[in-house]
Tab-separated table of C-alpha atoms in Angstrom:
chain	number	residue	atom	x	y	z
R	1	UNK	CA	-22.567	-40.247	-11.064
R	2	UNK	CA	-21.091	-43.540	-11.006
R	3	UNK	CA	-18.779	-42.720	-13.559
R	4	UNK	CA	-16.882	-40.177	-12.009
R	5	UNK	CA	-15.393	-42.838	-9.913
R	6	UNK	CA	-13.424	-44.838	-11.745
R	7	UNK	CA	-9.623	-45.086	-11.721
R	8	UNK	CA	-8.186	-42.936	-14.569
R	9	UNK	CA	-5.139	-45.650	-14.602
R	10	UNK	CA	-2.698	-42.604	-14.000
R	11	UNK	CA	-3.787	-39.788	-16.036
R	12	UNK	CA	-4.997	-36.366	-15.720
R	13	UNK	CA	-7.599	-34.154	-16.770
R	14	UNK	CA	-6.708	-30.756	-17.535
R	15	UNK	CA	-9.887	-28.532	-17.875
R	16	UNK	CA	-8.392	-25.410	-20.547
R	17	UNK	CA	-10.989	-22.786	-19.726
R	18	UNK	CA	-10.847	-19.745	-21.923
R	19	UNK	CA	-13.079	-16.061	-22.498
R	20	UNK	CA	-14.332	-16.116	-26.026
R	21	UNK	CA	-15.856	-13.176	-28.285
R	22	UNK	CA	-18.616	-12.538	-26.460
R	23	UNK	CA	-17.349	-12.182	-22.898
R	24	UNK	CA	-18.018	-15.784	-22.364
R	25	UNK	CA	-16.663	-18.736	-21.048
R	26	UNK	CA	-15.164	-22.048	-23.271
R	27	UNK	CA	-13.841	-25.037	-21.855
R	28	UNK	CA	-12.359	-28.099	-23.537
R	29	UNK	CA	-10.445	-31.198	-21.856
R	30	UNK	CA	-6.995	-32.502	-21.975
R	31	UNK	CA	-5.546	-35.878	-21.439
R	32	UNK	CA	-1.909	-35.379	-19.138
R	33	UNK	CA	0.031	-38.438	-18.553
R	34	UNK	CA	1.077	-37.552	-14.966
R	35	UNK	CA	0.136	-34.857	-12.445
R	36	UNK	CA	1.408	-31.461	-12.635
R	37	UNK	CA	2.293	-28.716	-9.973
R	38	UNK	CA	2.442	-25.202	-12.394
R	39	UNK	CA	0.867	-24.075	-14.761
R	40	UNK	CA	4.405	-23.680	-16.648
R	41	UNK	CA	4.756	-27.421	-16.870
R	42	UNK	CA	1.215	-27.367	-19.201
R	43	UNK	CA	0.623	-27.264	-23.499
R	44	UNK	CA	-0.262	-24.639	-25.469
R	45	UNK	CA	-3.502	-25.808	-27.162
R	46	UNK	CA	-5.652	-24.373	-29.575
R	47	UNK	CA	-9.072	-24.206	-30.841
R	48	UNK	CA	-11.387	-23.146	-33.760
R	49	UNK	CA	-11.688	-19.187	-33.357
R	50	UNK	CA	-14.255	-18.340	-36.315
R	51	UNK	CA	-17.220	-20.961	-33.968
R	52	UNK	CA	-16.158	-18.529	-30.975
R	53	UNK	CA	-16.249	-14.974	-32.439
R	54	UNK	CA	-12.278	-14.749	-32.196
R	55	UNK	CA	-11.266	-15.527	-35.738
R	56	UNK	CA	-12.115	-15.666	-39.123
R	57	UNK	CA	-12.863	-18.875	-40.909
R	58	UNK	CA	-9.817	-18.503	-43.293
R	59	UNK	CA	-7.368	-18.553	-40.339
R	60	UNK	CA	-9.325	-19.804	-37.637
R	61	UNK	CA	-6.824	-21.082	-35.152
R	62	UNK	CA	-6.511	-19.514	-31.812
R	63	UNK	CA	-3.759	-20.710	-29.441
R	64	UNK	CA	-4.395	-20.848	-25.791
R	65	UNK	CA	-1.610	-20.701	-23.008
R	66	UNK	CA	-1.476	-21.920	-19.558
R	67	UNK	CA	-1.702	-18.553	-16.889
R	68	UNK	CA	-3.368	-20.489	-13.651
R	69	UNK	CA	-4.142	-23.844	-12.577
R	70	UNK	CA	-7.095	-24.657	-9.819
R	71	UNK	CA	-7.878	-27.694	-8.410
R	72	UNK	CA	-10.963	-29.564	-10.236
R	73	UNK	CA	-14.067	-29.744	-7.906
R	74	UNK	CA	-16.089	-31.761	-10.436
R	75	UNK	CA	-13.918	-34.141	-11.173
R	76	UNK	CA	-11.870	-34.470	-7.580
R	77	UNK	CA	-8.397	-36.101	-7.402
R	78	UNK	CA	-5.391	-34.526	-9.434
R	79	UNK	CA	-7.721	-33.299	-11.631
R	80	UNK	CA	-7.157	-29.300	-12.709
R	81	UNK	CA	-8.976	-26.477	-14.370
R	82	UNK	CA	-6.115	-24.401	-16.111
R	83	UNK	CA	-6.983	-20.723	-17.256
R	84	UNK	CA	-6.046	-19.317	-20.143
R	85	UNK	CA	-5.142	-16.262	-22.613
R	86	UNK	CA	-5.930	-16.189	-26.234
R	87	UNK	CA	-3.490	-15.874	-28.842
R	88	UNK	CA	-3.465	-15.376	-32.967
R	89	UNK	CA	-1.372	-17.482	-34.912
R	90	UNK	CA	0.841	-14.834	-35.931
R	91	UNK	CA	2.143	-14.685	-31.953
R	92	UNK	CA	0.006	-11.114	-30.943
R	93	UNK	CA	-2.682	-11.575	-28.204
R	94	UNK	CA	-6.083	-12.257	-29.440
R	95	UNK	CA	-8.110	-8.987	-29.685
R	96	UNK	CA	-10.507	-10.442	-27.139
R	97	UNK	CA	-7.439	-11.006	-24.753
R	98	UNK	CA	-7.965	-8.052	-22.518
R	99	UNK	CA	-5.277	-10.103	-19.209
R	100	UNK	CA	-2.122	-9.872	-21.582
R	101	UNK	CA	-2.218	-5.816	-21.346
R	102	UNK	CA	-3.662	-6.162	-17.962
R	103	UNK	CA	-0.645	-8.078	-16.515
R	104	UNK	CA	1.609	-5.314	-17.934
R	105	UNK	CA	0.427	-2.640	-16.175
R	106	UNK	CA	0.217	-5.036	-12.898
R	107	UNK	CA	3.917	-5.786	-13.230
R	108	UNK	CA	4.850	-2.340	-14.319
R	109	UNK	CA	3.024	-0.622	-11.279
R	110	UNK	CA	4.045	-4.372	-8.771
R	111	UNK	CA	5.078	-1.365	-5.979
R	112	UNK	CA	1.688	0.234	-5.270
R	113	UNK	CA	0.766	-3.608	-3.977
R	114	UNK	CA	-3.005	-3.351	-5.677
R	115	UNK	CA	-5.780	-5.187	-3.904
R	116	UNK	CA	-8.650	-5.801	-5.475
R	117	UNK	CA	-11.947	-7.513	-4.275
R	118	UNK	CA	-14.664	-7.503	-6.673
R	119	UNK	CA	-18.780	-8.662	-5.776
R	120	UNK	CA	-20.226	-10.401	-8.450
R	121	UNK	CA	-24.099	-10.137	-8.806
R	122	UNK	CA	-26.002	-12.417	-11.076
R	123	UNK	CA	-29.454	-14.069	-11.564
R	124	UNK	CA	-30.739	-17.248	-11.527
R	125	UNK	CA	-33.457	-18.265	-13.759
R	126	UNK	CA	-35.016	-21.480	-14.795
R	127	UNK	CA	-35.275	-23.145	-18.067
R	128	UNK	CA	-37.792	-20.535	-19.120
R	129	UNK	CA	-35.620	-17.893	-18.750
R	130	UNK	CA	-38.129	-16.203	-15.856
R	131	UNK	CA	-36.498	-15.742	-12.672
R	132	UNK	CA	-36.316	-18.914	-10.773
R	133	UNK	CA	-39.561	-18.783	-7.870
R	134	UNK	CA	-40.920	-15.984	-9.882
R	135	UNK	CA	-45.108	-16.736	-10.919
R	136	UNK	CA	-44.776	-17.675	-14.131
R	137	UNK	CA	-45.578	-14.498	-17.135
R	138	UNK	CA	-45.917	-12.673	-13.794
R	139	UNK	CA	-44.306	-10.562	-10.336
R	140	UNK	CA	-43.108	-11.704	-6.772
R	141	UNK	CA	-44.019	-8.949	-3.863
R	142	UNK	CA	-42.338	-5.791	-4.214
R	143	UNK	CA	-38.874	-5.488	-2.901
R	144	UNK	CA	-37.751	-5.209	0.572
R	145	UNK	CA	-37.732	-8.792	2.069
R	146	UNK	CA	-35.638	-10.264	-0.062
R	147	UNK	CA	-31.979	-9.063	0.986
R	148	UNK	CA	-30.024	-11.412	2.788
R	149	UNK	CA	-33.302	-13.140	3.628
R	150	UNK	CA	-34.113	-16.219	5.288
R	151	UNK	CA	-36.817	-18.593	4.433
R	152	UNK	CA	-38.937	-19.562	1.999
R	153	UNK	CA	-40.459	-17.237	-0.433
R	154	UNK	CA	-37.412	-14.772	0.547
R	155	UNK	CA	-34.970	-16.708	-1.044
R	156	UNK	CA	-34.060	-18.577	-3.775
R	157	UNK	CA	-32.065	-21.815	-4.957
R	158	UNK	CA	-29.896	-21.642	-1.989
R	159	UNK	CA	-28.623	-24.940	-3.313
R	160	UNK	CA	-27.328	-23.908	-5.929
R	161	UNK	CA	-25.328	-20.856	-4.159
R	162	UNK	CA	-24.202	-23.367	-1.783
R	163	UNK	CA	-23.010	-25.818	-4.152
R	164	UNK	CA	-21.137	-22.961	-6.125
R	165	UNK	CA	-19.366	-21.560	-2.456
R	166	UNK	CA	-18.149	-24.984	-1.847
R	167	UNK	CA	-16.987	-25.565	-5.591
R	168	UNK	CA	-15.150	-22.216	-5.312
R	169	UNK	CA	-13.098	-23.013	-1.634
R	170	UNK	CA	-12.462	-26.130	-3.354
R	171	UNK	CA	-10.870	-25.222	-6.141
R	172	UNK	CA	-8.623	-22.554	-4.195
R	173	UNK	CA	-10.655	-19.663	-5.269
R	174	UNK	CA	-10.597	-16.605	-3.335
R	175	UNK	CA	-13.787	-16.617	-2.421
R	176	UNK	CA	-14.874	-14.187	0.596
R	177	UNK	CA	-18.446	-14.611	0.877
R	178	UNK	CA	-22.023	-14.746	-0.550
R	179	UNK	CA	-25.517	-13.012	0.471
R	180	UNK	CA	-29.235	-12.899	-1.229
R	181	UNK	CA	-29.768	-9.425	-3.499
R	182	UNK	CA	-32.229	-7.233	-3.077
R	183	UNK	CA	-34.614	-8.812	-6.337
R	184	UNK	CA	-35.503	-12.046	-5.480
R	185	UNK	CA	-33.442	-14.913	-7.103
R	186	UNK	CA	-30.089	-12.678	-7.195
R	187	UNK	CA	-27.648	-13.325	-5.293
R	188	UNK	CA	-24.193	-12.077	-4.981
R	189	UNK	CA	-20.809	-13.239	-4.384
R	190	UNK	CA	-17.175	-11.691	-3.546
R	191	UNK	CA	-13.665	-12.753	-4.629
R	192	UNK	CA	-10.536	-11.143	-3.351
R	193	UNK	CA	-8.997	-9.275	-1.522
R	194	UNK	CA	-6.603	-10.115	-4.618
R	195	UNK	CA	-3.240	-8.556	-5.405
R	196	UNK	CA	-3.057	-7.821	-8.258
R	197	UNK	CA	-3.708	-9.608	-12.136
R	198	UNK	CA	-4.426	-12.622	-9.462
R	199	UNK	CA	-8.543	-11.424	-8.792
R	200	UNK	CA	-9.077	-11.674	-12.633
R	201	UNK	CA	-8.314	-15.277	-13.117
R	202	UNK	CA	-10.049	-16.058	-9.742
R	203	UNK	CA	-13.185	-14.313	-10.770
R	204	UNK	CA	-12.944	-15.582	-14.447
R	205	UNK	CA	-12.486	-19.207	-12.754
R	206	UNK	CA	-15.332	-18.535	-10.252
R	207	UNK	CA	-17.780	-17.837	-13.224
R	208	UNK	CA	-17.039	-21.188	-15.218
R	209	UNK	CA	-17.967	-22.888	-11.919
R	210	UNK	CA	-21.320	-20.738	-11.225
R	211	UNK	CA	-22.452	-21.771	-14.621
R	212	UNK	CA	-20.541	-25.406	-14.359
R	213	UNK	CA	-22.488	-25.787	-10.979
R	214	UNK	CA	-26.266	-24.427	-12.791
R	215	UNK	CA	-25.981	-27.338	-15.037
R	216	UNK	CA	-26.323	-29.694	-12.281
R	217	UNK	CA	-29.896	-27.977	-11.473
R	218	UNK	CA	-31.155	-27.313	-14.447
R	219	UNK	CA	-30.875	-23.171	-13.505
R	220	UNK	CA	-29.199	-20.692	-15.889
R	221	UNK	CA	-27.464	-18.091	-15.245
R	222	UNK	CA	-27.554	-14.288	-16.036
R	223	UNK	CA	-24.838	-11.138	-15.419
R	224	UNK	CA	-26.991	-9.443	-17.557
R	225	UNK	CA	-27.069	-5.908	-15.876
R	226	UNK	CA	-30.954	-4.977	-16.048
R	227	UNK	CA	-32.746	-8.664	-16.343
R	228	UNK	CA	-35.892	-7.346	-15.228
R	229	UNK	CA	-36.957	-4.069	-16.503
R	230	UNK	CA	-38.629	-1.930	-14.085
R	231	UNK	CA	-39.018	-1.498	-10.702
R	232	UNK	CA	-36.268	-3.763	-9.509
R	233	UNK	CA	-32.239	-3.731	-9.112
R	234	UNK	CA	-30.176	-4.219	-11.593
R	235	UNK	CA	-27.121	-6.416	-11.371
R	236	UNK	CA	-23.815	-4.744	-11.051
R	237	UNK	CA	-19.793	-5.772	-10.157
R	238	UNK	CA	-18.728	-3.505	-7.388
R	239	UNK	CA	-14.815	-3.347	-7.482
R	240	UNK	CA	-13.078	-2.285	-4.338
R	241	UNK	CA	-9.653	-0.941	-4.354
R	242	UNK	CA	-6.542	-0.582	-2.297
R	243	UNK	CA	-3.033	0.458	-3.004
R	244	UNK	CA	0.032	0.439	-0.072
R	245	UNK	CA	-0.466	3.903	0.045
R	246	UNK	CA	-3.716	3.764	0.937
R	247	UNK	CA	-3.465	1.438	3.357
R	248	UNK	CA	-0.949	3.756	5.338
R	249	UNK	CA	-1.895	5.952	7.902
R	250	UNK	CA	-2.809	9.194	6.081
R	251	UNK	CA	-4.001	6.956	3.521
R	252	UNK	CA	-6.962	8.989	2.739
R	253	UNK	CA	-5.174	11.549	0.500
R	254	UNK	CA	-4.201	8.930	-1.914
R	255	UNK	CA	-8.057	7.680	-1.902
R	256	UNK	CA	-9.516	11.212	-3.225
R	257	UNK	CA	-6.324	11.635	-5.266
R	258	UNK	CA	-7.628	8.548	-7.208
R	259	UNK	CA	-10.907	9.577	-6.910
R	260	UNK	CA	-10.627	12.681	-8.527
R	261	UNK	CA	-8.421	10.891	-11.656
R	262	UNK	CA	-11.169	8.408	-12.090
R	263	UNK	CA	-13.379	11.448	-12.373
R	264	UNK	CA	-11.158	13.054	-15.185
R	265	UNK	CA	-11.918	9.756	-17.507
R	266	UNK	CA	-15.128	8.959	-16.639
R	267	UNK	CA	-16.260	7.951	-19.769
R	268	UNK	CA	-13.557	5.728	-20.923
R	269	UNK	CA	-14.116	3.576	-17.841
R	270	UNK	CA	-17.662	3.377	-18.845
R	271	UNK	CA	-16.725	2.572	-21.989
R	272	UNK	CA	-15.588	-0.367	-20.807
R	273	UNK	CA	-17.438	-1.164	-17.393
R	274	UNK	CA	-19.915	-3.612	-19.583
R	275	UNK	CA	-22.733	-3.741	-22.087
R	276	UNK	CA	-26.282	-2.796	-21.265
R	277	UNK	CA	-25.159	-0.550	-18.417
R	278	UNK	CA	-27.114	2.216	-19.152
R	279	UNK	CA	-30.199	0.327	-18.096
R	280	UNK	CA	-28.427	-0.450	-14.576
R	281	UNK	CA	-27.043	2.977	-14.118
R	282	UNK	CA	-30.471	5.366	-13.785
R	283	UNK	CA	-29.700	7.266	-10.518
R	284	UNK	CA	-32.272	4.726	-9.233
R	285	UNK	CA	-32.217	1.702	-6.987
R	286	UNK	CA	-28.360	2.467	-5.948
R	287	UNK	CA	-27.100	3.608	-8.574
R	288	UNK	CA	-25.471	6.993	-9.886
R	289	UNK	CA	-26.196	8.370	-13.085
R	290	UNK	CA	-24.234	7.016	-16.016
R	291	UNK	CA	-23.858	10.860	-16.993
R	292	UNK	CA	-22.815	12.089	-14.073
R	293	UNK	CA	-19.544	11.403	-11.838
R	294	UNK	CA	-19.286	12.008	-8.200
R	295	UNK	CA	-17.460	10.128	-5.223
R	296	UNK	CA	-18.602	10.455	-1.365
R	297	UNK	CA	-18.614	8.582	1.394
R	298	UNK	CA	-20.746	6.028	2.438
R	299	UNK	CA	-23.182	7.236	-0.786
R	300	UNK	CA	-24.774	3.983	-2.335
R	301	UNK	CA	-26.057	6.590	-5.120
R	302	UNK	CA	-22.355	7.608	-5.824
R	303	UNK	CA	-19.897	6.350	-8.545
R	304	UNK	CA	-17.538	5.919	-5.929
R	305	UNK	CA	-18.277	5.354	-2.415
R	306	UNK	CA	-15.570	5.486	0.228
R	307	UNK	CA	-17.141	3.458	3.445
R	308	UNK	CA	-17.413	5.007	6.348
R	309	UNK	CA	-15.270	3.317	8.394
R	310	UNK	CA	-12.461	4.066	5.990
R	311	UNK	CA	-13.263	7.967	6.364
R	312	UNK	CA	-12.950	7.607	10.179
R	313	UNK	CA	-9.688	6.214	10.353
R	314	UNK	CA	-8.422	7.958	7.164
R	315	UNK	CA	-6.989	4.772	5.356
R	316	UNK	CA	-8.192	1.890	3.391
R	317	UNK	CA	-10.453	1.859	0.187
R	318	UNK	CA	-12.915	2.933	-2.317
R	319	UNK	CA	-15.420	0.627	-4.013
R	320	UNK	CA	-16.037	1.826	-7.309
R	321	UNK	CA	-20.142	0.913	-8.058
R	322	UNK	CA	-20.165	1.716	-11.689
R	323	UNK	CA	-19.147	-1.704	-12.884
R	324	UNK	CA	-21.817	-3.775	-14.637
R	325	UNK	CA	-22.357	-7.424	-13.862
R	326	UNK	CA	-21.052	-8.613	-17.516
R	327	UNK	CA	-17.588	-6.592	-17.330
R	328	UNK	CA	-14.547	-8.419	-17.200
R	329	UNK	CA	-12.473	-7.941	-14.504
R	330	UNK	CA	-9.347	-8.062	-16.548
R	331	UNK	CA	-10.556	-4.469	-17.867
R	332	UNK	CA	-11.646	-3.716	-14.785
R	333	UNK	CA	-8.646	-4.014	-13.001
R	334	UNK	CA	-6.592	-2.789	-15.950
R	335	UNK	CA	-8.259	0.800	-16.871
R	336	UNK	CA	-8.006	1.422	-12.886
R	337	UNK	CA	-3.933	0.720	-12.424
R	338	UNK	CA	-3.880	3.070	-15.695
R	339	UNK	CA	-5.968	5.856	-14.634
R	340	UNK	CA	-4.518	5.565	-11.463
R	341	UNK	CA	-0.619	5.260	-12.306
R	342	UNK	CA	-0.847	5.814	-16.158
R	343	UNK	CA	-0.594	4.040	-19.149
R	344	UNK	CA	2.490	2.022	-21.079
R	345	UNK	CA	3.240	2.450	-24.824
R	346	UNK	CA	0.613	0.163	-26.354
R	347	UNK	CA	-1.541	-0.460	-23.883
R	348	UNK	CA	-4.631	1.886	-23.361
R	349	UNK	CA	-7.863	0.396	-22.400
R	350	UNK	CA	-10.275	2.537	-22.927
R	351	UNK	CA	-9.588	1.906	-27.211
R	352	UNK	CA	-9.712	-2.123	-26.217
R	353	UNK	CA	-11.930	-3.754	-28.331
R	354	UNK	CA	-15.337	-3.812	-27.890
């Protein structure tokens, strides 16, 4: 667009990009006089809470403070997008707010060194809301050709993937990679490894550009879990995991020790792995069973799969596949350091608001 070229005469635009009551993403733009290098030298803004499901009309305001700043691939230049956390008026995190207690626990637990890598899954459909490529009111072939395929009728708005990939290295996201899923017109991509609170803003980021990018095309985007009922994959947000102790050599004791703690609250990290899960999780197309927890390695049909290569040389990481495409990785990340190291007064996760 022509537009986007013109000389700003000295000012920046500060993209405030925020998750609102609905697991979503909200964005609204800010004027800056001058460039900045931190995040600590940005406003606390605010916006109307009761139009985004995080307030009530009678005391609608919602603050939002500065935690990350990324470089702006749309609009180039000194441009940023600047994450944010939600807070009430009365100076308590929003109840939506889920990186507040997250960083806590982060900071609290700072010497297991956490890594984190997370694959996002989602779908692409077109203005109809039918899978992009899909016939229209009807199927594509079965399953089978479509993961990590090549060519046409394998895969699906490549451009669009592409586009996103390069938006993300842009903007200094941690991007790792990207591959076709196995339904036709899902794709996946992964962020991290991250240490710590730092792969929740990067994924949170990498979403508002996925769905910043789909405008372009005219595409929308899904993390529902199950966006096709039937016969084909769900959508899910595999989170890998690493501590310094696992890492070591003899690392593998401290991967079943967390494996067997993540067994013990099973359903509170359910409870908050996402909504519509229970579609995804069947014991079908590699899944486990949403009622049943087990851990083994190299099992795509476990709740926990320790890869192989990690077995052989005793050491590394698990990869937790009960996740759902929607969950936020702030919870994610949070319920693990706490079933893993254990909790701080005031913080539990698996009460956090639904």
């Amino acid at each position: 667009m022509k537009y986007m070229k013109l000389d700003q005469r000295g000012s920046v635009l500060a993209e405030y990009i925020w998750i609102d009551g609905s697991n979503g993403v909200r964005t609204k733009t800010r004027t800056l006089d001058k460039p900045v290098k931190s995040y600590k030298e940005l406003p606390e803004w605010n916006f109307d809470g009761s139009s985004t499901g995080q307030a009530p009309s009678d005391n609608s305001d919602v603050y939002i403070r500065p935690v990350a700043i990324f470089p702006d691939p749309f609009r180039g230049g000194d441009n940023i997008l600047v994450m944010t956390e939600t807070w009430d008026s009365d100076g308590t995190p929003n109840k939506y707010n889920y990186r507040h207690e997250a960083v806590r626990l982060m900071e609290a637990n700072a010497k297991h060194e956490p890594w984190f890598g997370l694959e996002q899954e989602y779908t692409i459909l077109g203005p109809d809301g039918w899978p992009y490529g899909w016939p229209k009111g009807g199927y594509p072939a079965p399953q089978g050709p479509y993961y990590c395929g090549v060519g046409t009728g394998k895969v699906f708005c490549r451009d669009i993937v592409e586009a996103h990939y390069k938006a993300c290295l842009y903007a200094g996201i941690q991007i790792s990679g990207i591959n076709a899923e196995v339904m036709p017109s899902q794709w996946e991509f992964q962020v991290g490894p991250c240490e710590g609170i730092q792969l929740g803003d990067h994924l949170w980021v990498a979403r508002y550009l996925l769905y910043r990018v789909s405008e372009e095309f005219g595409a929308k985007i899904t993390i529902e879990p199950k966006p096709i009922k039937g016969n084909w994959n769900g959508t899910g947000l595999h989170t890998n995991v690493s501590t310094a102790e696992m890492r070591k050599d003899g690392g593998m004791k401290a991967i079943e020790d967390a494996c067997k703690k993540l067994g013990e609250r099973h359903k509170e990290h359910i409870d908050v792995y996402g909504e519509g899960n229970a579609d995804r999780m069947t014991g079908e197309h590699e899944t486990a069973s949403m009622d049943k927890y087990s851990y083994a390695v190299a099992d795509r049909g476990a709740s926990i799969r320790i890869p192989r290569q990690c077995a052989k040389e005793g050491k590394g990481y698990f990869e937790d596949r009960r996740p759902a495409s929607n969950a936020c990785p702030y919870r994610i990340t949070g319920i693990m350091m706490e079933t893993m190291f254990g909790g701080m007064d005031g913080t539990d996760f698996s009460k956090a608001e639904s």
